[in-house]
Structures are given as C-alpha cells and as structure tokens.
Short mmCIF file of C-alpha atoms and ligand atoms in Angstrom, two decimals:
data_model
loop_
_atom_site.label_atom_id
_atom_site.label_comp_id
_atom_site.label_asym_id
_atom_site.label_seq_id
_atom_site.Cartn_x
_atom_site.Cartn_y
_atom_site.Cartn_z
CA UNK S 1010 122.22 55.77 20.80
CA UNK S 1011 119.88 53.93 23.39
CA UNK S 1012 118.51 55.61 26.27
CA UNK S 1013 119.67 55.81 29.54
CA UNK S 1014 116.75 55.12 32.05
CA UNK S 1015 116.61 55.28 35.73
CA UNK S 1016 113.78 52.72 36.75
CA UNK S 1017 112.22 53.75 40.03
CA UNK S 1018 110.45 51.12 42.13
CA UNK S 1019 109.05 50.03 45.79
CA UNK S 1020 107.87 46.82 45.52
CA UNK S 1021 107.48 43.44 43.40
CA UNK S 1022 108.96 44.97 39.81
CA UNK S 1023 106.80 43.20 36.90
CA UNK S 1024 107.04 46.50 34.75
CA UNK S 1025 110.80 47.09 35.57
CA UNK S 1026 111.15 43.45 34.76
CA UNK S 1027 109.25 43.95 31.43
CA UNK S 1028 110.89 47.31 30.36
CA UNK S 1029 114.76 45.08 31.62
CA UNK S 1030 112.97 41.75 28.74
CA UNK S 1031 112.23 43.99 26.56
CA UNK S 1032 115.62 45.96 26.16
CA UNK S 1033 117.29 42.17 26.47
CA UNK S 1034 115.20 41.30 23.47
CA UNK S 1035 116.20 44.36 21.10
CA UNK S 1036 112.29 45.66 21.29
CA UNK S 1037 113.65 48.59 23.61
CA UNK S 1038 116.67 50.68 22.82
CA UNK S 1039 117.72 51.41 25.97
CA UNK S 1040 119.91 51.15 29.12
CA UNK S 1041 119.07 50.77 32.30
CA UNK S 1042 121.89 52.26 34.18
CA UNK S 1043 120.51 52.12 37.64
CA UNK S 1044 117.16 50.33 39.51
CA UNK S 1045 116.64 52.54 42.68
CA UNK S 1046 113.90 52.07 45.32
CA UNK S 1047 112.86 53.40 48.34
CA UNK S 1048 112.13 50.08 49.73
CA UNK S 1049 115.56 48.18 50.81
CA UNK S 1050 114.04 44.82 51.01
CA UNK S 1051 112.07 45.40 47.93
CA UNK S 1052 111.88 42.38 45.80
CA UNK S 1053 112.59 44.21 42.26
CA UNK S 1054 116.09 44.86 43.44
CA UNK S 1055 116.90 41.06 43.62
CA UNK S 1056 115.76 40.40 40.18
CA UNK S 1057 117.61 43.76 38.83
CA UNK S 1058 120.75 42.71 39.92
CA UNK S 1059 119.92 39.19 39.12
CA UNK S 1060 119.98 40.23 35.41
CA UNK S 1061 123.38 42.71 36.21
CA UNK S 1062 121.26 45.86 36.57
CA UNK S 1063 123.28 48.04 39.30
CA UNK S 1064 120.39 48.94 42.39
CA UNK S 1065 120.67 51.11 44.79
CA UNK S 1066 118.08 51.71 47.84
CA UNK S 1067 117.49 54.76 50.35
CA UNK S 1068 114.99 53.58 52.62
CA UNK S 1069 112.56 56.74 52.96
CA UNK S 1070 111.41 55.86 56.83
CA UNK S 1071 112.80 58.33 59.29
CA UNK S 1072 113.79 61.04 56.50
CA UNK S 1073 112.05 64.44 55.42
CA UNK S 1074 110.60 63.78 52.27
CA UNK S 1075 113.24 66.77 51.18
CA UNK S 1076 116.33 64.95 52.83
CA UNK S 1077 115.14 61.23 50.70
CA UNK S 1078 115.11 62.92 47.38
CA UNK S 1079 118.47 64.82 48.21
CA UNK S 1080 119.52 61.13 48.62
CA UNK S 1081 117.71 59.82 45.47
CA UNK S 1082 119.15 63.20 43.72
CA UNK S 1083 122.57 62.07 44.78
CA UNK S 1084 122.34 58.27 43.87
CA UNK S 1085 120.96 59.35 40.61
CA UNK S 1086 123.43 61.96 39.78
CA UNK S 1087 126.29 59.08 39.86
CA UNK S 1088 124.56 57.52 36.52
CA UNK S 1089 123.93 58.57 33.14
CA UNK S 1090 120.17 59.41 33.01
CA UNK S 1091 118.02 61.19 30.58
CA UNK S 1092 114.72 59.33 31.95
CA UNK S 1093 113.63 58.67 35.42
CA UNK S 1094 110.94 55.81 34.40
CA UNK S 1095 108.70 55.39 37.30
CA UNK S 1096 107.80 51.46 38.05
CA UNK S 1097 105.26 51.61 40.98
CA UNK S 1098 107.21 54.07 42.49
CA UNK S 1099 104.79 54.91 45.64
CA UNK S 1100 106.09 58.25 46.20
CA UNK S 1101 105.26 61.33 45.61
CA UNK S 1102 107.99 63.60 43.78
CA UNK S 1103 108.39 67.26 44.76
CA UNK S 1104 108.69 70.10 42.08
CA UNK S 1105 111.93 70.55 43.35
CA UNK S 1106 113.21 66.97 42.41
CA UNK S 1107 111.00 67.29 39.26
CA UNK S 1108 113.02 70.94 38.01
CA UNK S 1109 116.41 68.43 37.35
CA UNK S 1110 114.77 66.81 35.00
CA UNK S 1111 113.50 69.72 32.63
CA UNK S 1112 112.52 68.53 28.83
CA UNK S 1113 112.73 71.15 26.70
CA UNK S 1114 108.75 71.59 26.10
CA UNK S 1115 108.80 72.52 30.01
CA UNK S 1116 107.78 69.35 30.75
CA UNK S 1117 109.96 66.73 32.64
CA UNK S 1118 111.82 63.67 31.85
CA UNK S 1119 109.75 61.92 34.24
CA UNK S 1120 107.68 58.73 33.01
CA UNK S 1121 105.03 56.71 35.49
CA UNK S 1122 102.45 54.21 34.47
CA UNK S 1123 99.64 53.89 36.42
CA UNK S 1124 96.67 51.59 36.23
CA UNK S 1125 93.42 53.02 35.34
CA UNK S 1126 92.31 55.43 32.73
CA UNK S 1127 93.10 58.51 34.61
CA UNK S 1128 91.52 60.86 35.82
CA UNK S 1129 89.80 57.92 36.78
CA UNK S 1130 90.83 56.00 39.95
CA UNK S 1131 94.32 58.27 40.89
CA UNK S 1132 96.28 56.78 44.06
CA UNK S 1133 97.82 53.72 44.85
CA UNK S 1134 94.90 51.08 44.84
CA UNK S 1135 93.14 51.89 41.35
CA UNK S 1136 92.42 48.23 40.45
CA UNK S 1137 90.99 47.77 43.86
CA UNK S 1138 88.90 51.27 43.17
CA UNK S 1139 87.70 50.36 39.69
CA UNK S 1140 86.76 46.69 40.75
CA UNK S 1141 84.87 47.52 43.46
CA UNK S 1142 82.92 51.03 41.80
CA UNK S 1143 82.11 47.98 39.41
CA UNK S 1144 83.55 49.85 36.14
CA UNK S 1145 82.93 47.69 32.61
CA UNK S 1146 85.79 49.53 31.26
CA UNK S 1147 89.14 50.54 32.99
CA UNK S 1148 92.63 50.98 31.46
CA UNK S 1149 96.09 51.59 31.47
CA UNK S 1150 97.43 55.05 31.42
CA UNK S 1151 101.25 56.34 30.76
CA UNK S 1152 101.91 59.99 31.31
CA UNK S 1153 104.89 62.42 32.09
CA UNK S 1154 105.28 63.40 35.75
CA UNK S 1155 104.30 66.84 37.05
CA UNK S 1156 103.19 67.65 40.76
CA UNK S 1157 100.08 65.85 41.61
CA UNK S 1158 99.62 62.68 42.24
CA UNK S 1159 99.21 60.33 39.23
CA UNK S 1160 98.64 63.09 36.65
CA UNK S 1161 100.64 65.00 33.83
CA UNK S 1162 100.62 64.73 29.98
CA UNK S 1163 99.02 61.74 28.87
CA UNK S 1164 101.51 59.61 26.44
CA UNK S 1165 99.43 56.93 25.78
CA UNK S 1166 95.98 55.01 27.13
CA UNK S 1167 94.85 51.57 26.14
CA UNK S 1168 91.56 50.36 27.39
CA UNK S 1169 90.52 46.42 28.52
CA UNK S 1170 87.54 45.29 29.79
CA UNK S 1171 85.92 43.86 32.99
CA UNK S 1172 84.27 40.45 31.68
CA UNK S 1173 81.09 39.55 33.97
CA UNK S 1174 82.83 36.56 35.49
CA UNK S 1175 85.91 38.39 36.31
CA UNK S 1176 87.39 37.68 39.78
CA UNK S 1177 89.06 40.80 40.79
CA UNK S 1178 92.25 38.50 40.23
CA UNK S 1179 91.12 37.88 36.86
CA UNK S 1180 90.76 41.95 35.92
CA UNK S 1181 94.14 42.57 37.72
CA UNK S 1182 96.17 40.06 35.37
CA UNK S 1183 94.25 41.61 32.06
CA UNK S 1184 95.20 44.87 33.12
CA UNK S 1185 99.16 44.00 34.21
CA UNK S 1186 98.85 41.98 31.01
CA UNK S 1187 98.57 45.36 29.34
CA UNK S 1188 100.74 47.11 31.29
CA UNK S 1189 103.97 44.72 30.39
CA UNK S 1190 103.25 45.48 26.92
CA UNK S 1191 102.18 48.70 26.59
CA UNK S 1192 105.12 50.44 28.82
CA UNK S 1193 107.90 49.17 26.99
CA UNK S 1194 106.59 50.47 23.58
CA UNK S 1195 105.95 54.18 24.79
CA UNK S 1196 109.55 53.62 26.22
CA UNK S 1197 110.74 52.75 22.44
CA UNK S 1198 108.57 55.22 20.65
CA UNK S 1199 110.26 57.89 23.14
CA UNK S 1200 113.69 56.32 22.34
CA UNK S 1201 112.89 56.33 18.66
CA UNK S 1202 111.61 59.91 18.53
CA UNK S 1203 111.44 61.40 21.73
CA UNK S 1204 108.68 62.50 23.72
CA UNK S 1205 105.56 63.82 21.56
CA UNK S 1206 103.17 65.76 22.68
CA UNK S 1207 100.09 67.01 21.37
CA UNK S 1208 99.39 70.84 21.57
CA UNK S 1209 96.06 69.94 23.69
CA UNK S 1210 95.49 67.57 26.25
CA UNK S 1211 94.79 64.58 23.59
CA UNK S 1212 97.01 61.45 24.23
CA UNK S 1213 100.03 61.59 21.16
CA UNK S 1214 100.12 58.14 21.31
CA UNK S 1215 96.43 56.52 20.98
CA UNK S 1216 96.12 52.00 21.06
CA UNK S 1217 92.72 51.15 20.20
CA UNK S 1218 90.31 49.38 22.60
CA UNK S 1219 90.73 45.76 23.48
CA UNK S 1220 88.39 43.88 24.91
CA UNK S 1221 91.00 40.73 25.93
C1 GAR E 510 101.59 48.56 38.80
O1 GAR E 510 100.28 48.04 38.63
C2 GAR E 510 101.63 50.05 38.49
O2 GAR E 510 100.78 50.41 37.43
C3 GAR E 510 101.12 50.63 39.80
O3 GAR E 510 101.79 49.87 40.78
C4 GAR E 510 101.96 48.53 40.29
C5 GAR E 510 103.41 48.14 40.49
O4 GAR E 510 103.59 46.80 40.16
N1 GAR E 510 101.39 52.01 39.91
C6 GAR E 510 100.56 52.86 40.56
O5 GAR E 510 99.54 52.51 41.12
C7 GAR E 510 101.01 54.32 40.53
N2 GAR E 510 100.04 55.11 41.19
P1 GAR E 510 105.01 46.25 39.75
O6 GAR E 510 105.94 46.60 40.92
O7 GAR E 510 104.81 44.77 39.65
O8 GAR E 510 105.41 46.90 38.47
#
C-alpha cells in the first residue's frame, strides 16, 4: 500500500516537485493526496496541480499562528494522511498541531528537510549562513519534526563539499542537487519499512560523503 503524504510548502517547490517525479517514476511508493501552502500565490501550487495534485492554500497573514493551523488542521483532515512531508515549509509548527500526528515511538509523523548538516546553520537562510562562515563541508539533513526550529530525530545526512571556485550559486545547486535525491529515498525507505530510529541520537539512515 503506498503512502499517503501531505507535502507542505511556501514557495518555489523543487523538493515537492522531486518527491511528485519520483512517485511518477515508481522510485517512491506513495500518494500525494494534497500540496498545501501557506503562501496563496506560491509557485509550487501551479506545478502541483499542473501534474493533478489537489492544493489547497490558507494564507497565514492576519491569523494567530493558533487560528492558521486550525485551518491547516482542517484542510488536512479532509485527506488521507499518514505523513505531513515538509517542503520548505517556512513555518514553525506548534506542539499542539504536532500531537495529531503521534508515531507510535512518541515521535511524530512529521518529515522536513533542511539544508545544512544540522545543528549547523538552523533557520531559513542556511546556504547563505554556511557560504558566508566559509564552511568546506556543509550538507543535507532530513529529520522528524518536534518543537524547535529545524531539529528532531535525524533520518538521514549526506555531506557535499564547497569547491574553492564555488560561486555561492555554484554550492547552492550541489546542495539542491542532493536534496532532490536524497528526500525521495528517505521517503521510500519510510514507505518500505517505516520510520527507523536508532536508540541514540545516531542518524538510522547514514549516505557516505560526496565530494560532487
Ligand atoms: C530547500 O532548500 C529546503 O531545504 C529549505 O527551503 C528550500 C525550499 O526550496 N528548507 C529550509 O530551509 C527549512 N528550514 P524548494 O521550495 O525549492 O523545495
């Protein structure tokens, strides 16, 4: 039985749009059943519906952050959903949303990627961060959701380097590179099996280094 996934985004959409290729190409046995954002004019809902994905959109301006997740809450409940896959998603979730989505570890069916090998770099400009602190070696890091910000159980981390020449253009692509790749095989390995966790803190699902 696939998946049923709830892709959360704000903005452009390359990782929805690789996690929606992937499924279209059998390497991801899942479903998206909704694309929601908090961004109406946000151009990942064009290209979901452009490949039949049904979106949906509560703008979050002029709302308690309580009152936009009651609305997200409410959108959501209308689909099948037993993952809420965060897809630059550039809002913070509450504990409260987070309790409807209990796994059975105590964690929660909550998914984000997030580019930089956290702790490292947390927040919403971590390539800009890691360019600019000048780091040799940054990464890509997918982890379950809990209540701060970019942080939770780490699923998986893959590293790629920052090449002397690199524009910061240049380090952005080789990390986004990574990203499309990486986020729709977590996704699988948690459709094939579920989601894994180590007893510690040690990522269950370890990609060697690459240096391209
Ligand atoms: C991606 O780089 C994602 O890792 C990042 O936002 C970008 C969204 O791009 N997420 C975060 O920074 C989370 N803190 P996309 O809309 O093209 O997928």
């Amino acid at each position: 039985m696939p998946i049923c996934l709830a892709i959360l985004v704000s903005g452009r959409g390359s990782n929805m749009k690789a996690i929606l290729q992937a499924i279209e190409e059998g390497r991801l046995d899942a479903r998206a059943t909704v694309v929601f954002s908090n961004n109406p004019q946000a151009p990942a809902l064009a290209a979901a519906l452009a490949l039949g994905v049904p979106v949906e959109s509560v703008g979050h301006r002029g709302l308690s952050r309580e009152d936009h997740e009651t609305r997200l809450l409410e959108t959501l409940s209308r689909y099948p959903v037993d993952y809420v896959v965060l897809a630059g998603y550039m809002r913070v979730l509450t504990s409260s949303f987070l309790q409807h989505f209990h796994h059975q570890d105590g964690y929660f069916r909550i998914v984000n990627i997030h580019p930089s090998l956290l702790p490292a770099f947390p927040g919403a400009n971590a390539y800009e961060e890691a360019f600019a602190y000048g780091v040799r070696l940054s990464g890509i890091t997918i982890h379950l959701v809990d209540e701060k910000v970019d942080h939770g159980p780490i699923l998986a981390q893959e590293a790629f380097a920052r090449l002397e020449e690199d524009t910061f253009d240049d380090f952005k692509a080789r990390g986004l590179s990574v990203e499309h790749r990486l986020y729709p095989q977590v996704l699988q390995s948690i459709a094939l099996q579920g989601i894994r966790l180590l007893p510690s803190d040690q990522p269950s699902f370890y990609q060697e280094t690459k240096s391209k």
